[in-house]
PDB file of C-alpha atoms in Angstrom:
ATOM      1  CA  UNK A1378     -51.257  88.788  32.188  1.00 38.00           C
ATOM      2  CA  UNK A1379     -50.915  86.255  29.552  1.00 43.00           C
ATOM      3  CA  UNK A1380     -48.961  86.915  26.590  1.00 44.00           C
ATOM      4  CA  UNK A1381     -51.853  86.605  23.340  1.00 45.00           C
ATOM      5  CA  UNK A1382     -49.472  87.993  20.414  1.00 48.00           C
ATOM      6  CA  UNK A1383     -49.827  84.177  18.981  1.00 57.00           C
ATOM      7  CA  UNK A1384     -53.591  83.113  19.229  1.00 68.00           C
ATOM      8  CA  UNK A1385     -54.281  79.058  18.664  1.00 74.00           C
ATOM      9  CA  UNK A1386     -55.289  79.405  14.988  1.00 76.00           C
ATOM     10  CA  UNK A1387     -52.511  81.422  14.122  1.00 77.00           C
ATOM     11  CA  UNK A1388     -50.497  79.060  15.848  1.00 79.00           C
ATOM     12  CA  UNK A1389     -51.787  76.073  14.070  1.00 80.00           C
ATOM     13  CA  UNK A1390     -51.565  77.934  10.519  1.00 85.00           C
ATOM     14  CA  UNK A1391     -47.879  78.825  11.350  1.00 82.00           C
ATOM     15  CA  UNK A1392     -47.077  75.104  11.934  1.00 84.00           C
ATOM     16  CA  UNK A1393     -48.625  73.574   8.906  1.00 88.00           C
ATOM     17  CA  UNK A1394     -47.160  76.349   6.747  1.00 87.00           C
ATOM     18  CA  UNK A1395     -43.448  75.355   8.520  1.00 88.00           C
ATOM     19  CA  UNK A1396     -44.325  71.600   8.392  1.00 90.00           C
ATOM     20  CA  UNK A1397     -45.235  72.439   4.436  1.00 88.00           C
ATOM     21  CA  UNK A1398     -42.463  74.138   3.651  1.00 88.00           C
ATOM     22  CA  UNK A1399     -39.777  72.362   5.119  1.00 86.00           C
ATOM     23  CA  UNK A1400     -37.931  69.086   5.410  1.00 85.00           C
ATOM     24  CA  UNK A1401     -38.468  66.640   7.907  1.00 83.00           C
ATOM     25  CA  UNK A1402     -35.990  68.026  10.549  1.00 87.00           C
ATOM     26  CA  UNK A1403     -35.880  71.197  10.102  1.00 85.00           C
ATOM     27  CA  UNK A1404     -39.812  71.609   9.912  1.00 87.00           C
ATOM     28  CA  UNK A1405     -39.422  70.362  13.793  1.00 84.00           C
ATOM     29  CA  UNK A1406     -35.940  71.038  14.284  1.00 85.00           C
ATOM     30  CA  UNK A1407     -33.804  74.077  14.453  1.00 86.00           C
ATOM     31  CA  UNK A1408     -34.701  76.178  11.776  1.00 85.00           C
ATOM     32  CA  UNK A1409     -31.610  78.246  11.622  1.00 85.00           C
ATOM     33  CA  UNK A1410     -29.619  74.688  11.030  1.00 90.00           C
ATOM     34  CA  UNK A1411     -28.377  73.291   7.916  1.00 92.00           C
ATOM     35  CA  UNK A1412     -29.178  69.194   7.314  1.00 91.00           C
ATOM     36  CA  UNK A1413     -26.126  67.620   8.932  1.00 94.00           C
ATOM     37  CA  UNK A1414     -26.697  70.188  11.692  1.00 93.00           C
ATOM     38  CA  UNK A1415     -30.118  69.032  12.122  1.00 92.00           C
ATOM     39  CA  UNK A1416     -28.636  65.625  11.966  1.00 95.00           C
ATOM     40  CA  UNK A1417     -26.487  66.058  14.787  1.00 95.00           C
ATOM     41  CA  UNK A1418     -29.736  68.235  16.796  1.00 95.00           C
ATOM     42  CA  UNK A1419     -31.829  64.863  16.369  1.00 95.00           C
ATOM     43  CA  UNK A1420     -28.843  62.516  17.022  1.00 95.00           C
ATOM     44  CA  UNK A1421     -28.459  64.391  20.516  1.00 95.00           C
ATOM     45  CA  UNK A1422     -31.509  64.837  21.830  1.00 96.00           C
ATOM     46  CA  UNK A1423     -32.698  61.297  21.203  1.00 96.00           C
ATOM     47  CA  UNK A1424     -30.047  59.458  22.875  1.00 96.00           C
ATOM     48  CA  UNK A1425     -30.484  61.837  25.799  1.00 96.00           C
ATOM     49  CA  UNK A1426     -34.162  60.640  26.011  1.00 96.00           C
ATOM     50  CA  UNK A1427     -33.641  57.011  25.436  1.00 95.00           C
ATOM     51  CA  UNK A1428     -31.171  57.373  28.098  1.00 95.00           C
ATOM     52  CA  UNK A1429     -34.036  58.924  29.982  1.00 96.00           C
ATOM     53  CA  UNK A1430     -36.986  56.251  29.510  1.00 94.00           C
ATOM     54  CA  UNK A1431     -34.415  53.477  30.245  1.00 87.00           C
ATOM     55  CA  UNK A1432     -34.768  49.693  28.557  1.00 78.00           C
ATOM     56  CA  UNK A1433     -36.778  48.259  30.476  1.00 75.00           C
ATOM     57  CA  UNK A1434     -39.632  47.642  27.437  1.00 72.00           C
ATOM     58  CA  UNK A1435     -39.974  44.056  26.086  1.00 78.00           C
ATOM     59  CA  UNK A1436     -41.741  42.296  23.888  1.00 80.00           C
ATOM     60  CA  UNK A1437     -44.354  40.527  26.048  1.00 82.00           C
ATOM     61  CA  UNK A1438     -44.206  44.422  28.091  1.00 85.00           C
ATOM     62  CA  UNK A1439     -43.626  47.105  26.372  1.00 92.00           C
ATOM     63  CA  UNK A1440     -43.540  50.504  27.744  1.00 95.00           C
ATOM     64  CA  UNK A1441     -47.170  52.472  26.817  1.00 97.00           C
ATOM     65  CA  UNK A1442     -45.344  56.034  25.569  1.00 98.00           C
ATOM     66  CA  UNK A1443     -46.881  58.805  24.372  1.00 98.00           C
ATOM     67  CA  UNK A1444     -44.939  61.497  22.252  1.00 98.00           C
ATOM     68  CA  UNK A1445     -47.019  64.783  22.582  1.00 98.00           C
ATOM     69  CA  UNK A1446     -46.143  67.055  19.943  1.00 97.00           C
ATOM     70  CA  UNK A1447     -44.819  64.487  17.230  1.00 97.00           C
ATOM     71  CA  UNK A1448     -44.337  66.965  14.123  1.00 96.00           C
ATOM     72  CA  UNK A1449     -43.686  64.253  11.253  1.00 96.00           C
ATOM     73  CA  UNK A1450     -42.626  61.631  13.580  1.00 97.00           C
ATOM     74  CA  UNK A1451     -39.158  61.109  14.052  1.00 96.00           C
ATOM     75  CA  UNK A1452     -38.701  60.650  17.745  1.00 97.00           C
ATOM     76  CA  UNK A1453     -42.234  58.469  17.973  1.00 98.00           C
ATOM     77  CA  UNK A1454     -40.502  55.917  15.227  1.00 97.00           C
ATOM     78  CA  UNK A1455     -37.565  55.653  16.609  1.00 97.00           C
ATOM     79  CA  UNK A1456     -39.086  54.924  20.384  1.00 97.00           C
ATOM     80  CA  UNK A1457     -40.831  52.353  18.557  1.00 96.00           C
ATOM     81  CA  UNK A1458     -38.323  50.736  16.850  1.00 95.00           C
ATOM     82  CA  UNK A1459     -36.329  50.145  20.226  1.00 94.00           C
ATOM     83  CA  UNK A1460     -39.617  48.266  21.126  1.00 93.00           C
ATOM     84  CA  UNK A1461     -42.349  50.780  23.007  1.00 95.00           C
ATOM     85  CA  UNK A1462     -45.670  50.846  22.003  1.00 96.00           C
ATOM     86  CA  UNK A1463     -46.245  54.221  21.088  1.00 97.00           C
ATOM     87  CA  UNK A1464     -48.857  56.816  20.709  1.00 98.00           C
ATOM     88  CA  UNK A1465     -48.682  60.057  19.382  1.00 98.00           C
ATOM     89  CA  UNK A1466     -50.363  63.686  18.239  1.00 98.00           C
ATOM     90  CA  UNK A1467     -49.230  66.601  16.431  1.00 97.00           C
ATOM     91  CA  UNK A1468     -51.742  69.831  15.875  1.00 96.00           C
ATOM     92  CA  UNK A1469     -50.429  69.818  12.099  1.00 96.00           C
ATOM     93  CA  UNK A1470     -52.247  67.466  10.111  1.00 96.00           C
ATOM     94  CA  UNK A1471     -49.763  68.205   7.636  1.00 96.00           C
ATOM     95  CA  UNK A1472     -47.230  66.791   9.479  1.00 96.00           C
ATOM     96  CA  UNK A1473     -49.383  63.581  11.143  1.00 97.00           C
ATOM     97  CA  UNK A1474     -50.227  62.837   7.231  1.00 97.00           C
ATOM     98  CA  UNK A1475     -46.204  62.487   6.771  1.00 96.00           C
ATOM     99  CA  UNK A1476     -45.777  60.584   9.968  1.00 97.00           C
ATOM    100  CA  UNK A1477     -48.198  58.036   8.956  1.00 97.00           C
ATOM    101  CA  UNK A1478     -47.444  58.041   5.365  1.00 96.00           C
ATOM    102  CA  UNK A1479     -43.603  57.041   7.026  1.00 94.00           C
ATOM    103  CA  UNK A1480     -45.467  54.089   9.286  1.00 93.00           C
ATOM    104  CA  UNK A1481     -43.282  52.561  11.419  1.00 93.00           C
ATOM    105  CA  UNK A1482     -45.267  51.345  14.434  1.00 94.00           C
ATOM    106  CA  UNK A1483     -46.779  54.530  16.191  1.00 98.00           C
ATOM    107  CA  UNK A1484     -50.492  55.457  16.093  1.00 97.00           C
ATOM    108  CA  UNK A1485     -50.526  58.619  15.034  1.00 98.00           C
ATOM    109  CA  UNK A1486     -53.372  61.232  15.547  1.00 98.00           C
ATOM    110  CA  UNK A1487     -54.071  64.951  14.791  1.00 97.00           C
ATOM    111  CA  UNK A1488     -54.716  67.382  18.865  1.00 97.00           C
ATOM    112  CA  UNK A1489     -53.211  69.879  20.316  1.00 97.00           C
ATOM    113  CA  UNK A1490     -51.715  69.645  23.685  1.00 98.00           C
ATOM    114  CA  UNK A1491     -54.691  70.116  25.824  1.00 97.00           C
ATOM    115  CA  UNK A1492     -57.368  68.035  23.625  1.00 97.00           C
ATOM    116  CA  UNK A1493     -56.110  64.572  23.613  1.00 98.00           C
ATOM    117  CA  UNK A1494     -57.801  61.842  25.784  1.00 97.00           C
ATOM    118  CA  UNK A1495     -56.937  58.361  26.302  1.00 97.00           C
ATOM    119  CA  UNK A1496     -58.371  55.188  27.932  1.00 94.00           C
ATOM    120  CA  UNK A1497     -55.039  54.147  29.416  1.00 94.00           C
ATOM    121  CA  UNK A1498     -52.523  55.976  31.463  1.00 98.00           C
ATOM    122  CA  UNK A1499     -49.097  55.912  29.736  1.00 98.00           C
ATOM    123  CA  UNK A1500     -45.942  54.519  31.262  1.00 97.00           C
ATOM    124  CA  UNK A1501     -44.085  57.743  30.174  1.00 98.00           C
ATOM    125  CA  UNK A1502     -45.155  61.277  28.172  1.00 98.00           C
ATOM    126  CA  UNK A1503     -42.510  63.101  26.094  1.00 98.00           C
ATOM    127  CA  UNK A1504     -43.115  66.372  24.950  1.00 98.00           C
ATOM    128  CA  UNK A1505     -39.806  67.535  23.146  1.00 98.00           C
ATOM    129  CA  UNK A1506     -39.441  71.265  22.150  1.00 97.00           C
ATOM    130  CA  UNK A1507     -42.712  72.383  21.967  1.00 97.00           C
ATOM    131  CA  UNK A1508     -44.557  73.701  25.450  1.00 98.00           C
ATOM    132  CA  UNK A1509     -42.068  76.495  24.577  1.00 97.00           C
ATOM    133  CA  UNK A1510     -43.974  77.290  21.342  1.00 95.00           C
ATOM    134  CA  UNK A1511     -46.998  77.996  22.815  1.00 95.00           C
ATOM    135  CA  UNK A1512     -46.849  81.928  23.879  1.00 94.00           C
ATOM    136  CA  UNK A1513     -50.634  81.679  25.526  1.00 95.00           C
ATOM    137  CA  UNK A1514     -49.843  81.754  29.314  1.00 97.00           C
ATOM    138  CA  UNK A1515     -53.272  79.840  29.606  1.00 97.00           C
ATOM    139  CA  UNK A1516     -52.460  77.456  26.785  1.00 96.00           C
ATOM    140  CA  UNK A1517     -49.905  76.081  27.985  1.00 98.00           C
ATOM    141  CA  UNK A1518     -51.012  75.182  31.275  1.00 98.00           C
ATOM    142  CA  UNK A1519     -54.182  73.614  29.898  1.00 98.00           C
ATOM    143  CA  UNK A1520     -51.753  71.629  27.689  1.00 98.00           C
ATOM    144  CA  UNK A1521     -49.159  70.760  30.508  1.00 98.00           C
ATOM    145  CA  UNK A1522     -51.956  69.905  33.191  1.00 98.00           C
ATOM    146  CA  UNK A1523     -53.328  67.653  30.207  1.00 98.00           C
ATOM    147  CA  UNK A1524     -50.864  65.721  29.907  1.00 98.00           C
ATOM    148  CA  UNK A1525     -49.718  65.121  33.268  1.00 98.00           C
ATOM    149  CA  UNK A1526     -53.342  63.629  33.707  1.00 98.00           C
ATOM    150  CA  UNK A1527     -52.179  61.200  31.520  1.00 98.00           C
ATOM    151  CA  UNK A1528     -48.752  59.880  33.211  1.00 98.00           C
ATOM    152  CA  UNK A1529     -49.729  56.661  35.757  1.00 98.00           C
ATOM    153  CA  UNK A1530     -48.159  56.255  39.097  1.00 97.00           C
ATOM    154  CA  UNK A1531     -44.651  56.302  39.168  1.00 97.00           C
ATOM    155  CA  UNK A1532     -44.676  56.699  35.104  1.00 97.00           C
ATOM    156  CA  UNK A1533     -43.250  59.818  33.799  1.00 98.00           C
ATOM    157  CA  UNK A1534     -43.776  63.487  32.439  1.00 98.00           C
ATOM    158  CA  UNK A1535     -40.142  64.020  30.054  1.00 98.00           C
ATOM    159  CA  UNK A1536     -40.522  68.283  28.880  1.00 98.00           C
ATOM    160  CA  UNK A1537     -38.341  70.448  27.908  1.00 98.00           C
ATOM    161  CA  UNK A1538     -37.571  74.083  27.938  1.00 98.00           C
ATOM    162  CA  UNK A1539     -34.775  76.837  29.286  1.00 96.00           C
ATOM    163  CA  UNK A1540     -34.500  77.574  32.638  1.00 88.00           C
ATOM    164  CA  UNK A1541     -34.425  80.979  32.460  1.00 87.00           C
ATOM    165  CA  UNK A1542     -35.302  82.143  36.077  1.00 90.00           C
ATOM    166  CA  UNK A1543     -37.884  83.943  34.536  1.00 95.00           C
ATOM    167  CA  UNK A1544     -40.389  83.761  31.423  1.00 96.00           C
ATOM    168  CA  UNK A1545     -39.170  84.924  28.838  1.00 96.00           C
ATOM    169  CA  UNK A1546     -40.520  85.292  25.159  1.00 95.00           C
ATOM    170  CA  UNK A1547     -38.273  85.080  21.605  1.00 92.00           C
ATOM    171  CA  UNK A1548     -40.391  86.540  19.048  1.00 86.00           C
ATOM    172  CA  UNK A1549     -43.909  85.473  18.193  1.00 86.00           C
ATOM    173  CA  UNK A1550     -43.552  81.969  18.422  1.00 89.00           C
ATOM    174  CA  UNK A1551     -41.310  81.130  21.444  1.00 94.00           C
ATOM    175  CA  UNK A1552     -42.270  81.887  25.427  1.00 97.00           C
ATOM    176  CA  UNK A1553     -39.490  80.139  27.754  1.00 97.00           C
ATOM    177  CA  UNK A1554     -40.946  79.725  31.128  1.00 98.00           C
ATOM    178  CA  UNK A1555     -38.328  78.854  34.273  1.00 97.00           C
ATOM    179  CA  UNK A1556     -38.455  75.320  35.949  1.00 97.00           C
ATOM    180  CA  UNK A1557     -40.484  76.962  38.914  1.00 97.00           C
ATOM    181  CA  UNK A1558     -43.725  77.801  36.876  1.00 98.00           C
ATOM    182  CA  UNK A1559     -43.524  73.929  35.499  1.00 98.00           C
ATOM    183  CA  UNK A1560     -43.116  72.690  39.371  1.00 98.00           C
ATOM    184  CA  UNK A1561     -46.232  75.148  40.210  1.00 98.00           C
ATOM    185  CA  UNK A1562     -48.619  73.408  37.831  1.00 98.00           C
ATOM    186  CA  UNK A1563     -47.241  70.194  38.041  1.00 98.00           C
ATOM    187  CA  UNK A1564     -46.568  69.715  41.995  1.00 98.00           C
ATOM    188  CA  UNK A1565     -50.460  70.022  42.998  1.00 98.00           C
ATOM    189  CA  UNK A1566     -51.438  67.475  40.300  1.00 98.00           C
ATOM    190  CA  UNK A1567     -48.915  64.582  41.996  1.00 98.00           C
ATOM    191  CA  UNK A1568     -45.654  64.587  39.701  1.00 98.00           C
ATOM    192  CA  UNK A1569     -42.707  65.948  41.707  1.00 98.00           C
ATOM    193  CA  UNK A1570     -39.028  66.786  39.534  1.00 98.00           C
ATOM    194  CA  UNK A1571     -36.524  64.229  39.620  1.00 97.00           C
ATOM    195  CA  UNK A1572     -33.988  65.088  37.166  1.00 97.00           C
ATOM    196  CA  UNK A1573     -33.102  68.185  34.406  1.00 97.00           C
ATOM    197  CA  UNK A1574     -30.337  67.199  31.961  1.00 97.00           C
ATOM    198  CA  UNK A1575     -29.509  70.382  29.572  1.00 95.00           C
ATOM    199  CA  UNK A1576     -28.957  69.321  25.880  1.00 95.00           C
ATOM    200  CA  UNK A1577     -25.222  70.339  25.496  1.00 91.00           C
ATOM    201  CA  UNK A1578     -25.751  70.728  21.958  1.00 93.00           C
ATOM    202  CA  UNK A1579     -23.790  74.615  20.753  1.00 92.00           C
ATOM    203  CA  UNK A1580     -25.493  77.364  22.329  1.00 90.00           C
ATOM    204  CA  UNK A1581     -28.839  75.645  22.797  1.00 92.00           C
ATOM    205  CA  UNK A1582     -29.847  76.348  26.506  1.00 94.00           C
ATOM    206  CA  UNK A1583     -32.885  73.764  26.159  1.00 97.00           C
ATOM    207  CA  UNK A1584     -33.018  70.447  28.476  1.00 97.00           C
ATOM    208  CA  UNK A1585     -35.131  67.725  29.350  1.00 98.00           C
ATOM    209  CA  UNK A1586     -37.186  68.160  32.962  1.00 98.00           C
ATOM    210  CA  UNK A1587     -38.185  64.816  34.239  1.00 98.00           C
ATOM    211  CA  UNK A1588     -41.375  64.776  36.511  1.00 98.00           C
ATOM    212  CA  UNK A1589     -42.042  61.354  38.209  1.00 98.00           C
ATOM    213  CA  UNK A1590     -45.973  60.667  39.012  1.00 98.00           C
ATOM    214  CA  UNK A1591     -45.965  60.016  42.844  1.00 97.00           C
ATOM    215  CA  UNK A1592     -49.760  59.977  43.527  1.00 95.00           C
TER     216      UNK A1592
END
């Protein structure tokens, strides 16, 4: 049975309440961090991913990218600033009015995981801590089968979350659900798993999953 201890509007009021009241990494980093911890969270993660969507972007190409989940914007600037063209959505309006009061190339836009539509298939979707915050069994499957429709061929899906063998929730806020139930809504839809690369960062147990559109 799905878990519904965290419906969407809760949800939503939680996040602009954490996006209010806090910084720009800690509202969408590790809360239990101080700055230069935070600094160092950030630092990580987004080399990993760069390392992830590769260079092959230019200026007469770029790579289409799509960063679901933006909070106030810091991964979706700095993907554009190494010379993507980037899209991206965050359920907090609070935190889209930051992003785009920041600038710095993306569009930015105010959905949730499952809502937003585009014209254009993207080269690759990122969706960096945050399938994991949505406790709603149902949810989160709308939201993940969402945006794999929007990955071309051979583009891909970049998530991340523990595998834990097994979901498991933290709290009211936090469900961790194993590689195998991402595989089972992602496998029928085309993308197969090509690579998982944990963080490394302290005791964090998150990674990146890497699905690859093959149909």
């Amino acid at each position: 049975m799905a878990d519904r201890t965290m419906p969407r509007d809760s949800a939503r009021a939680y996040w602009e309440a954490r996006h209010a009241e806090h910084d720009e990494l800690t509202s969408g980093g590790h809360i239990g961090l101080d700055r230069a911890g935070n600094e160092l969270f950030y630092a990580q993660r987004l080399g990993t991913l760069l390392s992830l969507i590769g260079d092959l972007s230019s200026p007469t190409a770029p790579l289409f990218v799509l960063d679901a989940g933006c909070g106030k914007g810091h991964f979706a600037r700095a993907l554009a600033r190494c010379g993507h063209r980037v899209d991206a959505f965050d359920a907090s309006a609070t935190a889209v009015d930051h992003a785009r009061d920041r600038g710095g190339g993306p569009r930015y836009a105010v959905a949730t995981l499952d809502e937003w539509r585009s014209a254009w298939p993207y080269d690759t979707v990122v969706c960096v801590d945050v399938l994991f915050h949505v406790p709603d069994d149902e949810e989160w499957a709308a939201g993940l089968r969402n945006l794999a429709s929007l990955v071309r061929v051979a583009g891909r899906l970049i998530v991340t979350d523990e595998d834990t063998g097994r979901r498991t929730p933290r709290g009211a806020h936090i469900v961790h659900r194993p590689l195998t139930a991402y595989r089972a809504e992602l496998e029928p839809l085309g993308l197969r798993h090509t690579l998982s690369r944990p963080y490394g960062f302290r005791e964090n147990r998150v990674g990146f999953h890497v699905f690859t559109r093959t149909r």
